[in-house]
GROMACS .gro file of C-alpha atoms in nm:
model
  300
    1MET     CA    1   1.127   4.784   1.763
    2GLN     CA    2   1.249   4.495   1.977
    3ARG     CA    3   0.988   4.238   2.070
    4ILE     CA    4   0.964   4.004   2.366
    5GLN     CA    5   0.826   3.656   2.310
    6MET     CA    6   0.588   3.599   2.601
    7THR     CA    7   0.458   3.260   2.485
    8GLU     CA    8   0.467   3.063   2.162
    9ASP     CA    9   0.175   3.265   2.028
   10LEU     CA   10   0.212   3.599   2.212
   11SER     CA   11   0.479   3.866   2.176
   12PHE     CA   12   0.489   4.224   2.306
   13SER     CA   13   0.665   4.534   2.185
   14ARG     CA   14   0.957   4.606   2.418
   15ILE     CA   15   0.813   4.951   2.486
   16ILE     CA   16   0.449   4.939   2.600
   17HIS     CA   17   0.210   5.232   2.591
   18GLY     CA   18   0.006   5.287   2.906
   19LEU     CA   19  -0.337   5.450   2.889
   20TRP     CA   20  -0.406   5.524   3.256
   21ARG     CA   21  -0.404   5.899   3.191
   22LEU     CA   22  -0.604   5.890   2.867
   23SER     CA   23  -0.906   6.066   3.018
   24ASP     CA   24  -0.681   6.350   3.142
   25TRP     CA   25  -0.573   6.427   2.785
   26ASN     CA   26  -0.927   6.546   2.712
   27GLN     CA   27  -0.902   6.490   2.338
   28PRO     CA   28  -1.149   6.384   2.068
   29LYS     CA   29  -1.150   6.021   1.960
   30GLU     CA   30  -1.002   6.116   1.622
   31GLU     CA   31  -0.693   6.250   1.800
   32THR     CA   32  -0.669   5.938   2.015
   33LEU     CA   33  -0.691   5.726   1.699
   34SER     CA   34  -0.412   5.928   1.542
   35PHE     CA   35  -0.195   5.871   1.849
   36ILE     CA   36  -0.266   5.496   1.842
   37GLN     CA   37  -0.165   5.490   1.475
   38HIS     CA   38   0.152   5.684   1.553
   39ASN     CA   39   0.253   5.430   1.816
   40LEU     CA   40   0.184   5.139   1.584
   41GLU     CA   41   0.395   5.301   1.311
   42LYS     CA   42   0.678   5.332   1.563
   43GLY     CA   43   0.651   4.963   1.649
   44ILE     CA   44   0.468   5.003   1.980
   45THR     CA   45   0.192   4.747   1.945
   46THR     CA   46   0.115   4.668   2.310
   47PHE     CA   47  -0.134   4.888   2.497
   48ASP     CA   48  -0.186   4.866   2.872
   49HIS     CA   49  -0.523   4.936   3.038
   50ALA     CA   50  -0.714   4.866   3.359
   51ASP     CA   51  -1.086   4.875   3.418
   52ILE     CA   52  -1.049   5.147   3.685
   53TYR     CA   53  -0.834   5.389   3.482
   54GLY     CA   54  -0.992   5.731   3.448
   55SER     CA   55  -1.260   5.632   3.699
   56TYR     CA   56  -1.369   5.352   3.465
   57THR     CA   57  -1.356   5.566   3.147
   58CYS     CA   58  -1.022   5.509   2.973
   59GLU     CA   59  -1.105   5.171   2.820
   60GLY     CA   60  -1.415   5.324   2.662
   61LEU     CA   61  -1.223   5.622   2.526
   62PHE     CA   62  -0.971   5.386   2.366
   63GLY     CA   63  -1.248   5.166   2.227
   64ASP     CA   64  -1.433   5.464   2.080
   65ALA     CA   65  -1.116   5.564   1.896
   66LEU     CA   66  -1.048   5.208   1.781
   67SER     CA   67  -1.403   5.180   1.646
   68LEU     CA   68  -1.312   5.446   1.388
   69GLN     CA   69  -1.067   5.197   1.234
   70PRO     CA   70  -1.141   4.846   1.366
   71SER     CA   71  -0.880   4.683   1.143
   72LEU     CA   72  -0.610   4.819   1.375
   73ARG     CA   73  -0.714   4.566   1.640
   74GLU     CA   74  -0.531   4.289   1.453
   75LYS     CA   75  -0.207   4.489   1.473
   76MET     CA   76  -0.200   4.532   1.851
   77GLU     CA   77  -0.199   4.350   2.183
   78ILE     CA   78  -0.441   4.474   2.447
   79VAL     CA   79  -0.364   4.426   2.815
   80THR     CA   80  -0.613   4.510   3.085
   81LYS     CA   81  -0.649   4.454   3.459
   82CYS     CA   82  -0.925   4.389   3.708
   83GLY     CA   83  -0.974   4.324   4.078
   84ILE     CA   84  -0.970   4.675   4.227
   85VAL     CA   85  -1.309   4.821   4.320
   86LEU     CA   86  -1.332   5.200   4.342
   87PRO     CA   87  -1.622   5.423   4.443
   88SER     CA   88  -1.708   5.623   4.131
   89GLU     CA   89  -1.996   5.812   3.978
   90ASN     CA   90  -1.952   5.568   3.690
   91ARG     CA   91  -2.003   5.274   3.929
   92PRO     CA   92  -2.268   5.399   4.177
   93GLU     CA   93  -2.308   5.048   4.316
   94HIS     CA   94  -1.952   5.062   4.458
   95GLN     CA   95  -1.965   5.180   4.818
   96THR     CA   96  -1.604   5.130   4.931
   97HIS     CA   97  -1.253   5.094   4.793
   98HIS     CA   98  -1.157   4.728   4.815
   99TYR     CA   99  -1.038   4.428   4.613
  100ASN     CA  100  -1.263   4.168   4.452
  101THR     CA  101  -1.114   3.868   4.276
  102SER     CA  102  -1.423   3.650   4.292
  103LYS     CA  103  -1.516   3.452   3.983
  104LYS     CA  104  -1.830   3.661   3.938
  105HIS     CA  105  -1.641   3.991   3.956
  106ILE     CA  106  -1.359   3.885   3.723
  107ILE     CA  107  -1.600   3.764   3.455
  108ALA     CA  108  -1.819   4.075   3.488
  109SER     CA  109  -1.512   4.298   3.463
  110VAL     CA  110  -1.395   4.124   3.147
  111GLU     CA  111  -1.739   4.154   2.988
  112ASN     CA  112  -1.734   4.528   3.061
  113SER     CA  113  -1.381   4.562   2.925
  114LEU     CA  114  -1.467   4.380   2.604
  115GLN     CA  115  -1.765   4.609   2.552
  116ASN     CA  116  -1.568   4.925   2.634
  117LEU     CA  117  -1.266   4.834   2.423
  118LYS     CA  118  -1.484   4.735   2.127
  119THR     CA  119  -1.309   4.401   2.090
  120ASP     CA  120  -1.400   4.032   2.099
  121TYR     CA  121  -1.096   3.927   2.299
  122ILE     CA  122  -0.830   4.052   2.538
  123ASP     CA  123  -0.474   3.938   2.474
  124LEU     CA  124  -0.370   3.950   2.839
  125LEU     CA  125  -0.571   3.991   3.159
  126LEU     CA  126  -0.397   4.074   3.487
  127ILE     CA  127  -0.516   4.065   3.847
  128HIS     CA  128  -0.437   4.425   3.939
  129ARG     CA  129  -0.336   4.383   4.304
  130PRO     CA  130  -0.287   4.092   4.545
  131ASP     CA  131  -0.616   4.033   4.721
  132PRO     CA  132  -0.592   3.913   5.085
  133PHE     CA  133  -0.939   3.760   5.039
  134MET     CA  134  -0.843   3.580   4.716
  135SER     CA  135  -0.953   3.227   4.645
  136GLY     CA  136  -0.703   3.072   4.408
  137GLU     CA  137  -0.966   2.817   4.310
  138GLU     CA  138  -1.220   3.086   4.211
  139VAL     CA  139  -0.967   3.286   4.013
  140ALA     CA  140  -0.862   2.969   3.831
  141GLU     CA  141  -1.226   2.890   3.749
  142ALA     CA  142  -1.279   3.239   3.610
  143PHE     CA  143  -0.956   3.233   3.407
  144THR     CA  144  -1.030   2.888   3.267
  145GLN     CA  145  -1.383   2.982   3.165
  146LEU     CA  146  -1.267   3.302   2.996
  147LYS     CA  147  -0.990   3.117   2.814
  148ASN     CA  148  -1.223   2.841   2.697
  149GLU     CA  149  -1.468   3.101   2.569
  150GLY     CA  150  -1.190   3.277   2.376
  151LYS     CA  151  -1.254   3.605   2.557
  152VAL     CA  152  -0.908   3.619   2.715
  153LEU     CA  153  -0.608   3.454   2.554
  154HIS     CA  154  -0.347   3.482   2.831
  155PHE     CA  155  -0.330   3.568   3.201
  156GLY     CA  156  -0.091   3.728   3.446
  157VAL     CA  157  -0.073   3.937   3.761
  158SER     CA  158   0.035   4.281   3.876
  159ASN     CA  159   0.218   4.381   4.194
  160PHE     CA  160   0.243   4.019   4.317
  161LYS     CA  161   0.523   3.896   4.541
  162ASP     CA  162   0.669   3.546   4.497
  163HIS     CA  163   0.443   3.370   4.749
  164GLN     CA  164   0.133   3.530   4.594
  165TRP     CA  165   0.244   3.432   4.244
  166ASN     CA  166   0.316   3.075   4.348
  167MET     CA  167  -0.017   3.039   4.529
  168LEU     CA  168  -0.223   3.147   4.229
  169GLN     CA  169  -0.010   2.953   3.981
  170SER     CA  170  -0.063   2.634   4.183
  171TYR     CA  171  -0.436   2.644   4.095
  172LEU     CA  172  -0.398   2.715   3.723
  173PRO     CA  173  -0.376   2.457   3.443
  174PHE     CA  174  -0.171   2.702   3.233
  175PRO     CA  175   0.115   2.939   3.316
  176LEU     CA  176   0.089   3.301   3.421
  177VAL     CA  177   0.283   3.495   3.158
  178THR     CA  178   0.390   3.818   3.333
  179ASN     CA  179   0.399   4.023   3.650
  180GLN     CA  180   0.347   4.398   3.606
  181ILE     CA  181   0.549   4.560   3.885
  182GLU     CA  182   0.691   4.896   3.984
  183LEU     CA  183   1.049   4.920   3.863
  184SER     CA  184   1.271   5.226   3.832
  185ALA     CA  185   1.608   5.357   3.936
  186TYR     CA  186   1.425   5.535   4.219
  187HIS     CA  187   1.204   5.249   4.341
  188LEU     CA  188   1.417   4.941   4.407
  189GLU     CA  189   1.181   4.727   4.617
  190ASN     CA  190   1.119   4.467   4.348
  191PHE     CA  191   1.492   4.447   4.272
  192GLU     CA  192   1.572   4.388   4.638
  193ASP     CA  193   1.296   4.154   4.760
  194GLY     CA  194   1.333   3.877   4.501
  195THR     CA  195   1.032   3.967   4.285
  196LEU     CA  196   1.246   4.030   3.978
  197ASN     CA  197   1.445   3.715   4.050
  198LEU     CA  198   1.124   3.513   4.045
  199CYS     CA  199   1.044   3.649   3.700
  200GLN     CA  200   1.377   3.521   3.574
  201GLU     CA  201   1.329   3.188   3.751
  202LYS     CA  202   0.993   3.143   3.580
  203ARG     CA  203   1.130   3.275   3.246
  204VAL     CA  204   0.869   3.551   3.261
  205ALA     CA  205   0.933   3.898   3.120
  206PRO     CA  206   0.803   4.163   3.364
  207MET     CA  207   0.616   4.479   3.268
  208ALA     CA  208   0.747   4.787   3.451
  209TRP     CA  209   0.503   5.054   3.564
  210SER     CA  210   0.624   5.401   3.662
  211PRO     CA  211   0.968   5.350   3.502
  212LEU     CA  212   1.040   5.722   3.551
  213ALA     CA  213   0.927   5.710   3.915
  214GLY     CA  214   0.628   5.930   3.850
  215GLY     CA  215   0.857   6.224   3.773
  216ALA     CA  216   0.998   6.237   4.127
  217ILE     CA  217   1.355   6.262   4.004
  218PHE     CA  218   1.277   6.552   3.772
  219LYS     CA  219   1.106   6.741   4.055
  220GLU     CA  220   1.395   6.686   4.296
  221GLU     CA  221   1.146   6.636   4.579
  222ASP     CA  222   1.395   6.474   4.820
  223GLU     CA  223   1.763   6.413   4.875
  224LYS     CA  224   1.751   6.076   4.698
  225ALA     CA  225   1.602   6.236   4.388
  226VAL     CA  226   1.866   6.509   4.391
  227ARG     CA  227   2.159   6.269   4.408
  228LEU     CA  228   2.005   6.040   4.147
  229GLN     CA  229   1.953   6.329   3.907
  230HIS     CA  230   2.320   6.422   3.944
  231THR     CA  231   2.434   6.067   3.856
  232LEU     CA  232   2.184   6.030   3.574
  233LYS     CA  233   2.305   6.356   3.417
  234LYS     CA  234   2.662   6.231   3.441
  235VAL     CA  235   2.575   5.905   3.265
  236GLN     CA  236   2.363   6.096   3.013
  237LYS     CA  237   2.672   6.284   2.898
  238GLU     CA  238   2.880   5.967   2.887
  239VAL     CA  239   2.635   5.779   2.662
  240GLY     CA  240   2.515   6.076   2.456
  241ALA     CA  241   2.150   6.053   2.561
  242LYS     CA  242   1.914   6.346   2.505
  243GLY     CA  243   1.783   6.340   2.860
  244ILE     CA  244   1.791   6.154   3.189
  245ASP     CA  245   1.460   5.990   3.102
  246GLU     CA  246   1.641   5.794   2.829
  247VAL     CA  247   1.902   5.686   3.085
  248MET     CA  248   1.631   5.569   3.325
  249TYR     CA  249   1.464   5.362   3.054
  250ALA     CA  250   1.802   5.225   2.946
  251TRP     CA  251   1.884   5.126   3.304
  252LEU     CA  252   1.580   4.896   3.299
  253LEU     CA  253   1.625   4.780   2.941
  254ASN     CA  254   1.986   4.678   3.001
  255HIS     CA  255   1.886   4.444   3.282
  256PRO     CA  256   1.888   4.075   3.178
  257ALA     CA  257   1.526   4.015   3.292
  258ASN     CA  258   1.378   4.148   2.963
  259ILE     CA  259   1.195   4.430   3.143
  260MET     CA  260   0.927   4.603   2.933
  261PRO     CA  261   0.876   4.966   3.044
  262ILE     CA  262   0.523   5.108   3.028
  263VAL     CA  263   0.530   5.464   2.894
  264GLY     CA  264   0.223   5.659   3.001
  265SER     CA  265   0.281   5.985   2.818
  266GLY     CA  266   0.049   6.134   2.558
  267LYS     CA  267   0.334   6.330   2.398
  268LYS     CA  268   0.501   6.192   2.089
  269GLU     CA  269   0.843   6.329   2.180
  270ARG     CA  270   0.840   6.144   2.511
  271ILE     CA  271   0.737   5.824   2.339
  272GLN     CA  272   1.028   5.874   2.101
  273ASN     CA  273   1.268   5.917   2.393
  274ALA     CA  274   1.162   5.578   2.524
  275ILE     CA  275   1.214   5.423   2.181
  276ASP     CA  276   1.557   5.587   2.146
  277SER     CA  277   1.662   5.443   2.481
  278LEU     CA  278   1.657   5.097   2.324
  279SER     CA  279   1.983   5.181   2.150
  280ILE     CA  280   2.165   5.294   2.468
  281THR     CA  281   2.408   5.050   2.625
  282LEU     CA  282   2.520   5.104   2.983
  283ASN     CA  283   2.839   4.939   3.099
  284HIS     CA  284   2.858   4.770   3.440
  285ASP     CA  285   3.020   5.071   3.601
  286GLN     CA  286   2.740   5.300   3.486
  287TRP     CA  287   2.461   5.057   3.578
  288PHE     CA  288   2.596   5.001   3.929
  289GLU     CA  289   2.673   5.370   3.980
  290ILE     CA  290   2.303   5.444   3.927
  291LEU     CA  291   2.202   5.157   4.156
  292GLN     CA  292   2.436   5.263   4.435
  293THR     CA  293   2.331   5.624   4.405
  294SER     CA  294   1.971   5.518   4.453
  295MET     CA  295   2.060   5.291   4.746
  296GLY     CA  296   2.261   5.570   4.907
  297HIS     CA  297   2.553   5.341   4.977
  298ASP     CA  298   2.795   5.104   4.809
  299VAL     CA  299   2.700   4.742   4.737
  300PRO     CA  300   2.817   4.504   5.013
   0.00000   0.00000   0.00000
């Protein structure tokens, strides 16, 4: 498995496993543990969480499984996110859906995550969404305290645009190490608005959520999805891929920004498809054919 060096003391597996649907799998903790072990054996060592996933349950389900074999913690990197507040029966004190990036909320969220994940530290904490009420100074105070206490080793953001990244970074005494953003052959916003360029400028490898566009292309829900599926099938035949999902992963992996796709499936065969895509090379003609198909027109 390829690895991406995030900092001098932090590296991630190129393919990341996302746990946002873990509660939907409705499986015993022994089965979850087995799946974690399977991923580790395949070289996938980085696991992506957020406090809100599964209405605040997925971190705990993962932690319960990990508690069956605590020694596995040393073999993995745990990412989690905070900052979104959701009304939930598991958080009865939450009255509305909003963002909260106050120092108090960030620290409380991390304490909950540590308890739920059954770990003493988080490898990487992300602010889940840009908060229009954010105080860069408060976030920096929370991050610095958590780092000094050894509870969080590294910090980053998710879904931030360049001005939001630069604002927060200006308050921090250490660098943000990643931006987790939506990237796929179907969703091009972060390719087109400079977000991915900023990652390269800062020498930061981005994490890509929804790399298969939430299955939209497979469902052929609109004209864009239909035309993309046609091109992806064409390239699939040319490169000998097993499916268009491998081509979609490869389209991201072949980009020079060191994109790390987050695979959210609970099926081993789909995880394997993502791993197999690491060996697929797209030439410039194929890469741009997919891009232009998604755009619906030729490049200028």
